[in-house]
Coordinates of C-alpha atoms in Angstrom, one line a residue:
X1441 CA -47.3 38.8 -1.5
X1442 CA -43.7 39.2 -2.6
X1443 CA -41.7 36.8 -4.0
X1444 CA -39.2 36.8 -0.6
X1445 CA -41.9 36.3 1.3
X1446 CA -43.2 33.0 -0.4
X1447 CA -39.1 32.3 -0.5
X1448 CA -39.5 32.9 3.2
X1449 CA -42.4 30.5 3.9
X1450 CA -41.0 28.4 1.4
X1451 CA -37.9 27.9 4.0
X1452 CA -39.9 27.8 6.8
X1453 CA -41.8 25.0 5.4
X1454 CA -38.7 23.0 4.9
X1455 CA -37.3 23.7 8.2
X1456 CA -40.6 22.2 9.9
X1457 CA -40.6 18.9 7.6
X1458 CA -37.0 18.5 8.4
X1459 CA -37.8 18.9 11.9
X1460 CA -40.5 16.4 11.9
X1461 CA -39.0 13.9 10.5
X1462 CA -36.0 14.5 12.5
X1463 CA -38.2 14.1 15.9
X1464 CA -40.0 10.7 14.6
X1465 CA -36.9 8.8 13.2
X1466 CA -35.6 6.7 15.7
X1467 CA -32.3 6.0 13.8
X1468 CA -30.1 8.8 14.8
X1469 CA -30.0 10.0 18.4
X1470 CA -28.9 13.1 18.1
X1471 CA -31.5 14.3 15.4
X1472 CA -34.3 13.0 17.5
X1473 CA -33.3 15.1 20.6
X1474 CA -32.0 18.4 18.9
X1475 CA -34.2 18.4 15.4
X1476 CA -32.9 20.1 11.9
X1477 CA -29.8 21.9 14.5
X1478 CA -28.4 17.9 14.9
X1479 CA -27.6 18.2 11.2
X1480 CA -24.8 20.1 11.8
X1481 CA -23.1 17.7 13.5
X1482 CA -22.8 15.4 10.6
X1483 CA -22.0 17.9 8.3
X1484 CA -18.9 19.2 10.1
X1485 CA -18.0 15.6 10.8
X1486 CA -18.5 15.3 6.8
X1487 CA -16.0 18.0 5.9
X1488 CA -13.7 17.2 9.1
X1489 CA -10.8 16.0 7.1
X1490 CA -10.6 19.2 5.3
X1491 CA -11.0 21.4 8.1
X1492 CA -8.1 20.0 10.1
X1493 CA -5.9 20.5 7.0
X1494 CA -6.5 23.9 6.7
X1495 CA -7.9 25.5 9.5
X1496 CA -6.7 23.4 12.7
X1497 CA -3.4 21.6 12.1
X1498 CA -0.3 23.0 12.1
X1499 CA 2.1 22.9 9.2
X1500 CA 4.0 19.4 10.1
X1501 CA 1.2 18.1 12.4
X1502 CA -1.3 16.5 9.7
X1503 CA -1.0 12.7 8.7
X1504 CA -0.1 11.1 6.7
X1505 CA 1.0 14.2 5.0
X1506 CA 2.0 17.3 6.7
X1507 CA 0.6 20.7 4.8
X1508 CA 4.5 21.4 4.2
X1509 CA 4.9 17.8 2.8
X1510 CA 1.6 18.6 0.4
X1511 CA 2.3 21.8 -0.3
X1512 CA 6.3 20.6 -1.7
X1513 CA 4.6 18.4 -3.6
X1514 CA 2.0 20.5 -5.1
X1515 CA 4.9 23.1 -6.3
X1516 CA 7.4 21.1 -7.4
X1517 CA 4.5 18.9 -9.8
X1518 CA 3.5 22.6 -10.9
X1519 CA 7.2 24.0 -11.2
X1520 CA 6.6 26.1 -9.1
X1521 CA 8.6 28.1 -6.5
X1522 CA 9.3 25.2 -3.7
X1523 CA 11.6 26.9 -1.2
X1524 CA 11.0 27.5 2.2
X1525 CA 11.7 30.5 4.0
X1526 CA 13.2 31.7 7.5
X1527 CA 14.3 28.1 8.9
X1528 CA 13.0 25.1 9.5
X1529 CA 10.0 24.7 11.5
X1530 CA 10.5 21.3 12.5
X1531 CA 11.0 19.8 15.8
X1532 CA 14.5 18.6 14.4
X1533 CA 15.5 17.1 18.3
X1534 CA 12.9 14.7 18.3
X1535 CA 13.7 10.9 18.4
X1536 CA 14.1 9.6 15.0
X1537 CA 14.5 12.7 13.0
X1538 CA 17.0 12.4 10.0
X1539 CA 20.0 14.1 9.5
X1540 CA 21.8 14.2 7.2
X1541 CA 25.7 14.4 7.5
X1542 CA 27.5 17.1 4.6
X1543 CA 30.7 16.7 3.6
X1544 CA 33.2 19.7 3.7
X1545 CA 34.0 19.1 0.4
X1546 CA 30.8 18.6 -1.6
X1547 CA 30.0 18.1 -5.3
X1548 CA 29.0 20.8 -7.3
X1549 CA 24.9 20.1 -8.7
X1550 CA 24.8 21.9 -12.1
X1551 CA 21.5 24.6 -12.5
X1552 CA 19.9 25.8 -15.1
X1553 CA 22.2 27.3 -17.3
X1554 CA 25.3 25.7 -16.5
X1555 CA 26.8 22.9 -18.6
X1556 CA 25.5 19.8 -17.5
X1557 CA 22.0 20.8 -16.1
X1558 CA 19.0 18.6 -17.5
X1559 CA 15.6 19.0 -16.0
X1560 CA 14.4 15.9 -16.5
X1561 CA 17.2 15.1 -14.0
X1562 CA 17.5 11.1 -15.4
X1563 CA 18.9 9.3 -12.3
X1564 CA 19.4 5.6 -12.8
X1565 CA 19.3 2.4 -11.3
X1566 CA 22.8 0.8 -10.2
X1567 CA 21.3 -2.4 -10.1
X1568 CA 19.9 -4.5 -13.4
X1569 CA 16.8 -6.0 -13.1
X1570 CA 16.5 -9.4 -14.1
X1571 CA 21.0 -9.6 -13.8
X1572 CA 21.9 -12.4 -10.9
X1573 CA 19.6 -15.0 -12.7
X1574 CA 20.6 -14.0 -16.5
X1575 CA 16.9 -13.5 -17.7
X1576 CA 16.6 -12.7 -21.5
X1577 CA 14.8 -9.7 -21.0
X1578 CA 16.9 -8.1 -18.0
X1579 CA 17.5 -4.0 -18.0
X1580 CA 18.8 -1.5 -15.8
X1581 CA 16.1 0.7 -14.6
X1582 CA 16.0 4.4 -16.3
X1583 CA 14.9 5.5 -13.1
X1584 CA 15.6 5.0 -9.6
X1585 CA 12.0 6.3 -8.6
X1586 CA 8.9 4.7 -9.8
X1587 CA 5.5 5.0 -9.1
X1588 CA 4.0 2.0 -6.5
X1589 CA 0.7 -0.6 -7.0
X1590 CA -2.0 1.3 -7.5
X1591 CA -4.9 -0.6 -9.8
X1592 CA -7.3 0.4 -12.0
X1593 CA -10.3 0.4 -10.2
X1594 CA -9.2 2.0 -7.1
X1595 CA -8.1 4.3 -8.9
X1596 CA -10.4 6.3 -11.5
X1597 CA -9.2 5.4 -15.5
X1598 CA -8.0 9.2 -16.2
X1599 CA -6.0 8.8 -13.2
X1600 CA -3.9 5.5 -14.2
X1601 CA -3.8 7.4 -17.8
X1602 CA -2.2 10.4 -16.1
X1603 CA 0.4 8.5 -14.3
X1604 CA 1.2 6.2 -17.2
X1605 CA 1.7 9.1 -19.3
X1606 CA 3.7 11.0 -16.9
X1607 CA 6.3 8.0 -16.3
X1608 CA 6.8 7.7 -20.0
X1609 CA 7.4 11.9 -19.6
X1610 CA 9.8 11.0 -16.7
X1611 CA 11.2 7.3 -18.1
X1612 CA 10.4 6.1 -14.9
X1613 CA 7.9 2.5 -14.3
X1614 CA 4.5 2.2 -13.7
X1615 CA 2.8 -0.5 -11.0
X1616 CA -0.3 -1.4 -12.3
X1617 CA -1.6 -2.6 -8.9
X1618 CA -3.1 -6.2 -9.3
X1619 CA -6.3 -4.9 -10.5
X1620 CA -5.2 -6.0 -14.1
X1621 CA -4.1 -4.2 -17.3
X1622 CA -6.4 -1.7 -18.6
X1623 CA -6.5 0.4 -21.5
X1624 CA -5.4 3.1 -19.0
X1625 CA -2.0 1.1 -19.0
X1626 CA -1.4 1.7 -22.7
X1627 CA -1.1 5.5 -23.2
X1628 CA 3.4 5.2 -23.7
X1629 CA 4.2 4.2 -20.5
X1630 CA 6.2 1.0 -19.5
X1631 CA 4.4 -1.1 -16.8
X1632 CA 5.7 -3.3 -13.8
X1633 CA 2.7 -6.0 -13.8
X1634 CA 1.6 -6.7 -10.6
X1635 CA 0.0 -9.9 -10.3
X1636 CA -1.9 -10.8 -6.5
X1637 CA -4.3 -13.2 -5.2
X1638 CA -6.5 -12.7 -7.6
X1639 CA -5.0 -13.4 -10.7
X1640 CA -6.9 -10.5 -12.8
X1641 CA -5.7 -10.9 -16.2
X1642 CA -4.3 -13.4 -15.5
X1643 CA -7.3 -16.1 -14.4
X1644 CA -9.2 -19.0 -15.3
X1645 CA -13.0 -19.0 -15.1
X1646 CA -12.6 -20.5 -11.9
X1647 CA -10.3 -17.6 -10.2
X1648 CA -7.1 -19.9 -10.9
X1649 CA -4.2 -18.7 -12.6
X1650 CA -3.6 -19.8 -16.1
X1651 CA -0.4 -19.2 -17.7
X1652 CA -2.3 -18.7 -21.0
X1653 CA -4.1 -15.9 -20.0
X1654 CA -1.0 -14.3 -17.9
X1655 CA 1.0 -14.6 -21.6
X1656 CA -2.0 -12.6 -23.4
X1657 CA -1.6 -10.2 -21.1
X1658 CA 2.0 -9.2 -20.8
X1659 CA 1.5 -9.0 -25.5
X1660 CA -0.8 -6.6 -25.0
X1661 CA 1.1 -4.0 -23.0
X1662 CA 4.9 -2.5 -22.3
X1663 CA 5.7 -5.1 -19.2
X1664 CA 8.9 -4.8 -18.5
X1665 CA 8.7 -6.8 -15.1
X1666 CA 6.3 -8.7 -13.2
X1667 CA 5.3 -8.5 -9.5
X1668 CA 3.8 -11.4 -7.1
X1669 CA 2.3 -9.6 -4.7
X1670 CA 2.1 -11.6 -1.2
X1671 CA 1.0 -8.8 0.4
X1672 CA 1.1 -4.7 1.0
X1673 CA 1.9 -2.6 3.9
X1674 CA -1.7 -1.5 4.8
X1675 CA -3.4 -4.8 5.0
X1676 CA -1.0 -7.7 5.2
X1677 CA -2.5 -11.0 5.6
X1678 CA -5.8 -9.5 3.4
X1679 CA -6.3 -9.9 -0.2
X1680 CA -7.0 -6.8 -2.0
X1681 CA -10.4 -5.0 -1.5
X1682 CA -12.8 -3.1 -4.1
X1683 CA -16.0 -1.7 -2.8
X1684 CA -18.8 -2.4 -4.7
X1685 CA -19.5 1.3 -5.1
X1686 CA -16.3 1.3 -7.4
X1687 CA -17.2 -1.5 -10.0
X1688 CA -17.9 -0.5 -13.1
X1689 CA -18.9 -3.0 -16.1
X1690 CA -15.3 -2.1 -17.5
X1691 CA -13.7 -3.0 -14.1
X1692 CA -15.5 -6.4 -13.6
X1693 CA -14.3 -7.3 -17.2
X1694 CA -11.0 -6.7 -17.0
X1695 CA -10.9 -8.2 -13.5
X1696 CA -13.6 -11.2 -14.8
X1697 CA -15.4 -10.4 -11.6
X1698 CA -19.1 -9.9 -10.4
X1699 CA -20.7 -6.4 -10.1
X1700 CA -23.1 -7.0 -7.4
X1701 CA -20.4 -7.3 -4.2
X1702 CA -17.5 -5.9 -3.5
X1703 CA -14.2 -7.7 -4.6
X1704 CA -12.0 -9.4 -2.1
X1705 CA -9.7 -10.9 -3.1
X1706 CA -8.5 -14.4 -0.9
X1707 CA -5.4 -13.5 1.7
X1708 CA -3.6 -16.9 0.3
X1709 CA -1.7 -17.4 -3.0
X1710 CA -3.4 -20.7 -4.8
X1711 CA -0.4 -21.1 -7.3
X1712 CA 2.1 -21.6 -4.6
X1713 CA 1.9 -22.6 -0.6
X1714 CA 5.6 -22.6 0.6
X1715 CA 9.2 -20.7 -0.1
X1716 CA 10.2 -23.8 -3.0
X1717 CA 6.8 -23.5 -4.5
X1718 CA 7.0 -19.8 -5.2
X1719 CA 10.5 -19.8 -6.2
X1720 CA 9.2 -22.3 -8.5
X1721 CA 6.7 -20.1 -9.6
X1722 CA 9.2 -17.4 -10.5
X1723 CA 10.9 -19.5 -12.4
X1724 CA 8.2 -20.5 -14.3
X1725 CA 7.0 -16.8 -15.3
X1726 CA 10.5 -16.2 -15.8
X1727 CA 11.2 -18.8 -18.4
X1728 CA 7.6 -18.2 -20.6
X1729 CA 8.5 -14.5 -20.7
X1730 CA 11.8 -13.7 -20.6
X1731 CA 11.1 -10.9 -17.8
X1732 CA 12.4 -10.2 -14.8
X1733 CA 9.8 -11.5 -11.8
X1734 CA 10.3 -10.5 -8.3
X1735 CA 7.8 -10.0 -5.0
X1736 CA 5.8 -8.0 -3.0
X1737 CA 5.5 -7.8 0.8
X1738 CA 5.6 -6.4 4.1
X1739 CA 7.1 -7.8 6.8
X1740 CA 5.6 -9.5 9.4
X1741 CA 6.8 -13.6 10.0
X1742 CA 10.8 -13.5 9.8
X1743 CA 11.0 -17.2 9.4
X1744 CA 10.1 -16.8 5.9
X1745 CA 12.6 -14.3 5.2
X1746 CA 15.4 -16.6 6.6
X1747 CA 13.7 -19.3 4.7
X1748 CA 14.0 -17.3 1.4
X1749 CA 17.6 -16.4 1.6
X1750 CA 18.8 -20.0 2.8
X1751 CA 17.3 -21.5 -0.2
X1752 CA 18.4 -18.5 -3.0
X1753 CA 21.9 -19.3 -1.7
X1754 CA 21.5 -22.8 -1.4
X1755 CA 19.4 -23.5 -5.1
X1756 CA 20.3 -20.2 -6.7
X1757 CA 16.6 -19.8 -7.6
X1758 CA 15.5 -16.2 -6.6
X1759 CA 13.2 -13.4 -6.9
X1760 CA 14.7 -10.8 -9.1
X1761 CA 13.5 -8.0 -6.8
X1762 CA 12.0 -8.2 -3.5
X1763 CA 9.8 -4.9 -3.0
X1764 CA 8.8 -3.7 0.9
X1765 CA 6.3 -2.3 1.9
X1766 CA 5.7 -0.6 5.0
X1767 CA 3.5 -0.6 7.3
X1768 CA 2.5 3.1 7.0
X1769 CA 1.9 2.2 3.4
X1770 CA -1.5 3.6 1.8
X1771 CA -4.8 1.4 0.4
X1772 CA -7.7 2.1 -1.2
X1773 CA -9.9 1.1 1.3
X1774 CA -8.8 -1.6 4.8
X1775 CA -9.5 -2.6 8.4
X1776 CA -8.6 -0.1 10.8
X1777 CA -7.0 -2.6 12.9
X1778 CA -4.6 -3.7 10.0
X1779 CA -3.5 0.3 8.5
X1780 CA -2.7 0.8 11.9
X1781 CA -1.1 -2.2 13.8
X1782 CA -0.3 -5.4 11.2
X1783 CA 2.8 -5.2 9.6
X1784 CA 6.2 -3.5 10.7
X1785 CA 7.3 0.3 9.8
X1786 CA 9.2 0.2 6.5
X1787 CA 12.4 1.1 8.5
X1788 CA 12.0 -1.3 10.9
X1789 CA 10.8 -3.9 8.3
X1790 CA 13.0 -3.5 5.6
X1791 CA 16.2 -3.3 7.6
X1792 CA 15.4 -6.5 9.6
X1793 CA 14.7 -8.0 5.7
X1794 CA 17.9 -6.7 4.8
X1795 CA 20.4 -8.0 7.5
X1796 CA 18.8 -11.6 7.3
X1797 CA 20.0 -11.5 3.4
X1798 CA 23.1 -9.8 4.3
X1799 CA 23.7 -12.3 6.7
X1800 CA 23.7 -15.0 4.4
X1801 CA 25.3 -13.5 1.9
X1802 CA 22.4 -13.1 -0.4
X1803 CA 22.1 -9.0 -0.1
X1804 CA 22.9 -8.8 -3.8
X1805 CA 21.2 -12.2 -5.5
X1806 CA 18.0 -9.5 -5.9
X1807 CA 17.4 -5.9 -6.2
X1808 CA 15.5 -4.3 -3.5
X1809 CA 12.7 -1.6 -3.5
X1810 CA 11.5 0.2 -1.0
X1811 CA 7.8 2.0 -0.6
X1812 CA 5.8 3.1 2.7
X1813 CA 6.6 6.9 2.5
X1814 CA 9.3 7.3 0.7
X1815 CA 8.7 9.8 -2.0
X1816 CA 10.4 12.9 0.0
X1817 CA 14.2 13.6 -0.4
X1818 CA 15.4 13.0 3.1
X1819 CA 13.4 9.6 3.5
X1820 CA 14.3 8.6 -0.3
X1821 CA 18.3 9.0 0.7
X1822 CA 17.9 7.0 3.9
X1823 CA 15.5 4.4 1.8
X1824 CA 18.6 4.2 -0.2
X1825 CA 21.0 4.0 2.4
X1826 CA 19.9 1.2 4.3
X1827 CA 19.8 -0.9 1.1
X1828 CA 17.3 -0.5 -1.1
X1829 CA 18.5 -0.2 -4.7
X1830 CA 15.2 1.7 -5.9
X1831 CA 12.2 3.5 -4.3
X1832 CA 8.3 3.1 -5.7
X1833 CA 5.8 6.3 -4.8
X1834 CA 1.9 6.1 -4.2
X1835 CA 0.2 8.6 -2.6
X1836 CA 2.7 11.5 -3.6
X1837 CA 2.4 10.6 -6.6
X1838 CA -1.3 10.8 -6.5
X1839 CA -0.7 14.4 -4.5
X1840 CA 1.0 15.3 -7.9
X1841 CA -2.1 14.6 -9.8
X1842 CA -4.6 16.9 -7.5
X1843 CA -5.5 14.4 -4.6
X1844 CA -6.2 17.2 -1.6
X1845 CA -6.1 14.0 1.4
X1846 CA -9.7 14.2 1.3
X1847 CA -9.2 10.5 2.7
X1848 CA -12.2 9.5 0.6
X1849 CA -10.9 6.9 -1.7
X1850 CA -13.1 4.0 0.5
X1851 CA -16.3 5.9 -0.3
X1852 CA -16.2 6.1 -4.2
X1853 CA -16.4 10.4 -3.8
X1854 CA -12.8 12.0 -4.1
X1855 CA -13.5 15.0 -4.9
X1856 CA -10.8 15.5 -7.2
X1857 CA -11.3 12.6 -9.5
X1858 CA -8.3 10.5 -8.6
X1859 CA -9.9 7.8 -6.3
X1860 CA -13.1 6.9 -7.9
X1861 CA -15.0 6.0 -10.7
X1862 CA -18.2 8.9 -10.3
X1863 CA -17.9 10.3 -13.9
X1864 CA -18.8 13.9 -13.0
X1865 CA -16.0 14.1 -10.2
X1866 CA -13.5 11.9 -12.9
X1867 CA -14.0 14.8 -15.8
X1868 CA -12.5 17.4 -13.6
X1869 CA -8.6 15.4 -14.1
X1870 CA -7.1 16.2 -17.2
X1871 CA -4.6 13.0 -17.5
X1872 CA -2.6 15.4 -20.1
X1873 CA -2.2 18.0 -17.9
X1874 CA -2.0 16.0 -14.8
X1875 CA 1.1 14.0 -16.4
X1876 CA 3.1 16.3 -16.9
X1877 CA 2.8 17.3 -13.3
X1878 CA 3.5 13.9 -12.2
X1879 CA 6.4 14.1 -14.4
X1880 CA 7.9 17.1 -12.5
X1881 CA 7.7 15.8 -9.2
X1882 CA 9.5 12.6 -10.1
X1883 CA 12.3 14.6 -11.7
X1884 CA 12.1 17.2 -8.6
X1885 CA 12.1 14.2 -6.4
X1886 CA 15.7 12.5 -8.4
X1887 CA 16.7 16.0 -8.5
X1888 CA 16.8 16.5 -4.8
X1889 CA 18.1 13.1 -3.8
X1890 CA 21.0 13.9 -6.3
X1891 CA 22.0 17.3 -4.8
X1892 CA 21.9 15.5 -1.2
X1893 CA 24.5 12.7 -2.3
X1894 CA 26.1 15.7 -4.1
X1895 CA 25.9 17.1 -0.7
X1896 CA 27.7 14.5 1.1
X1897 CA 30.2 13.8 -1.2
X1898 CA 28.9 10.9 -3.6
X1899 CA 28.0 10.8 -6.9
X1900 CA 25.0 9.0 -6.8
X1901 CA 22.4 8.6 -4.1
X1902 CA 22.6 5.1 -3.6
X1903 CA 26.4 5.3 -3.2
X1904 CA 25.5 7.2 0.3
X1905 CA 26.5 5.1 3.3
X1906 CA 24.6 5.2 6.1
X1907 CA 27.5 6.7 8.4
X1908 CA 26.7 10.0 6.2
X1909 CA 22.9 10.0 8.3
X1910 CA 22.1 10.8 11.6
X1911 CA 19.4 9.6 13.6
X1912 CA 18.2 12.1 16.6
X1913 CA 18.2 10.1 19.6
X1914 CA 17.3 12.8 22.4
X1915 CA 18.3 16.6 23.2
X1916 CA 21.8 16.3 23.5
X1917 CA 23.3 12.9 21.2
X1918 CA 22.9 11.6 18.0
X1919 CA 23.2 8.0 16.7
X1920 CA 24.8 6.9 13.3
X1921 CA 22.4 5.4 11.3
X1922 CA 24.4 2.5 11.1
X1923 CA 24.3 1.6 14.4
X1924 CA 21.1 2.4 14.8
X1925 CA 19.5 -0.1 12.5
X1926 CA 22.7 -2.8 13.2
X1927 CA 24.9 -2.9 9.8
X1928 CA 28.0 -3.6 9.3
X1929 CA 30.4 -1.8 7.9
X1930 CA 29.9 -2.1 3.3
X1931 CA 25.8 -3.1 3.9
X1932 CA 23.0 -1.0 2.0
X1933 CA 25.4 -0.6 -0.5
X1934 CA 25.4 -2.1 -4.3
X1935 CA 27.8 -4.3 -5.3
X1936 CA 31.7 -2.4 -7.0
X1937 CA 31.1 -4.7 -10.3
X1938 CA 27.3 -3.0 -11.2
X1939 CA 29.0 0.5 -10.3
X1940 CA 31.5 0.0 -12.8
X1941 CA 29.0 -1.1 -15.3
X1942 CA 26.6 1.7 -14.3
X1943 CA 29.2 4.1 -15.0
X1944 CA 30.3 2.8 -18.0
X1945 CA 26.6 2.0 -19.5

């Protein structure tokens, strides 16, 4: 016989083991009542994610990102043509969309060529880090976009090597996440430390925080901040969650954790209980380091937000940044139930934050970042606008890198190598070539928030007020940003004094 027809029974053979085994499991329904055929099912709901991006949705339909969203990302990392032709396909009447108000006199943006241009497009902060409480190490931000928390271990180690090494490209900041400082950390790029309920690298054997251990760490890398996280946008009121899938022996050394369970770490601070405890606890990182030390939260309870600004303005003691996250904010790996209904929109959140400082006069005792979304030029500006003093990037900043949305980062298989720790899928992300993609976005990303201030007038981006945006309320009206979220008249922006020294600097 031929070899195609023993390739043939070969098949055949296959087929009727398959289907055997599919009609005397008792596991799976569907195989048991439509053998080998039922396998279909599974694969297609395998590869679902990637069908709907480019086969069923439409170009603004997908979430989180659209395809138009991705696909700006994609060519602006690459330098690569990122226009759009023939009009907007947006539904720009539908409630909430942002618009943005022109001015009929406009500042010019300089291009390539003209005197003036710079690619790299260095946009700083207004604000100094580290300024109302005078700490020894205080700086003003190069940049006003930064990448968010995103840890080692979550992430694959070529990622976090991309991204550090594209922020140093871009002078912008890395979050380390609080999965701990890892040689990934230490490629150039300067680090915000984030430090959650888990205290990794910064721990005793007991899971405790020890200040020794938190001082060997910020030696051994460029910190040029540190972050308490209470809690992020896609789980609040959960610690932070590995699955075991991702542990590596690296990870659980770094992290001084086990490798046979998945890491979770406790919803609760231990080092700190109440508002005077953590401001306490600032202080206390502030003073053996020298570095600015803020927070990290979304917003849920607004009693401790009132709580926080009545004691900065009554004891002066104060966080020096707040960071919000919303609740659209993205995770490795959480409850359903909290991704999609703990925790309040970043607009909704951050602006309720905002007006409780700003009604105690304590709107410019800390600098304020925004993240949940932000890392696209119309939701940067409004970011911005409504108060915040810099915006922090994730997921688009993982787009930059190659992440397709494969939504797999839970499972420990991206596919691209960004979101796992498989080191046959990790080999396909060059962190050279990957950071100088990242590199472009975030200078795209300043560039295009500059031309829109430039648009309305302003020098700066976060010199917009928010009576230069629009927020669509039906078919036929508008509503000023402004009154939309409730300011008054002078809030969202920074103080005259740090815009004076800003220019000057």
């Amino acid at each position: 016989m031929s070899t195609w027809v023993w390739i043939g029974i070969a098949v055949l053979g296959l087929i009727v083991l398959v289907a055997l085994y599919d009609i005397t499991q008792k596991k799976h329904a569907i195989l048991r009542n439509f053998p080998v055929v039922g396998h279909f099912r599974y694969w297609l709901e395998a590869i679902g994610p990637e069908i709907r991006q480019y086969i069923v949705t439409s170009n603004d339909e997908e979430r989180p990102f659209s395809r138009d969203q991705r696909r700006w990302v994609y060519a602006s990392s690459k330098k690569q043509n990122n226009y759009f032709a023939f009009g907007t396909d947006n539904d720009i009447e539908r409630p909430g969309y942002i618009l943005v108000r022109h001015s009929a006199f406009p500042l010019h943006t300089p291009h390539a060529g003209e005197p003036g241009y710079d690619p790299s497009c260095p946009l700083p902060c207004v604000r100094v880090l580290g300024g109302y409480r005078g700490r020894k190490l205080a700086f003003r931000p190069a940049s006003l976009v930064n990448t968010s928390a995103m840890s080692y271990g979550s992430l694959s180690g070529a990622a976090v090597e991309a991204i550090n090494r594209g922020t140093g490209l871009a002078g912008a900041l890395q979050n380390t996440g609080e999965g701990g400082i890892s040689d990934y950390h230490r490629k150039g790029g300067e680090i915000i430390w984030q430090i959650g309920t888990g205290y990794f690298g910064a721990r005793d054997d007991q899971g405790r925080f020890s200040m020794e251990r938190m001082l060997e760490s910020v030696a051994s890398a460029k910190v040029r901040a540190i972050e308490i996280k209470l809690s992020q946008g896609a789980k609040p009121g959960l610690g932070g969650v590995l699955p075991r899938a991702k542990i590596t022996p690296e990870i659980a050394r770094i992290r001084g954790i086990p490798m046979d369970r998945d890491c979770i770490s406790p919803a609760n601070h231990t080092a700190f209980s109440d508002v005077s405890s953590m401001l306490d606890f600032i202080e206390r990182l502030a003073d053996a380091t020298g570095l600015p030390v803020g927070i990290k939260s979304a917003v849920g309870d607004l009693g401790f937000w009132r709580e926080l600004a009545t004691q900065i303005v009554a004891t002066k003691r104060a966080p020096d940044f707040i960071t919000i996250d919303g609740g659209e904010g993205g995770t490795g790996a959480a409850p359903l139930v909290f991704a999609d209904h703990v925790a309040l929109p970043f607009k909704l959140g951050f602006t309720q934050v905002y007006r409780t400082f700003a009604e105690a006069d304590a709107q410019h005792t800390t600098v304020f970042i925004g993240s949940g979304k932000l890392g696209f030029p119309e939701s940067g500006l409004l970011a911005l606008a409504l108060g915040c003093d810099m915006i922090n990037v994730a997921r688009e900043a993982m787009l930059s890198i190659g992440c397709i949305q494969a939504q797999r980062c839970h499972t420990g298989h991206c596919p691209t190598g960004v979101a796992t720790q498989n080191r046959w899928l990790m080999r396909g992300l060059d962190p050279t070539l990957k950071s100088a993609r990242l590199a472009n976005y975030l200078a795209t990303l300043r560039s295009d928030l500059l031309a829109l201030a430039h648009a309305t007038g302003h020098a700066h981006p976060a010199l917009v007020p928010l009576d230069a945006l629009d927020l669509v309320d039906g078919n036929t009206q508008t509503r000023s940003a402004r009154d939309a979220f409730g300011y008054q008249p002078g809030w969202g922006l920074p103080p005259d004094a740090e815009v004076v020294a800003m220019r000057a600097a």
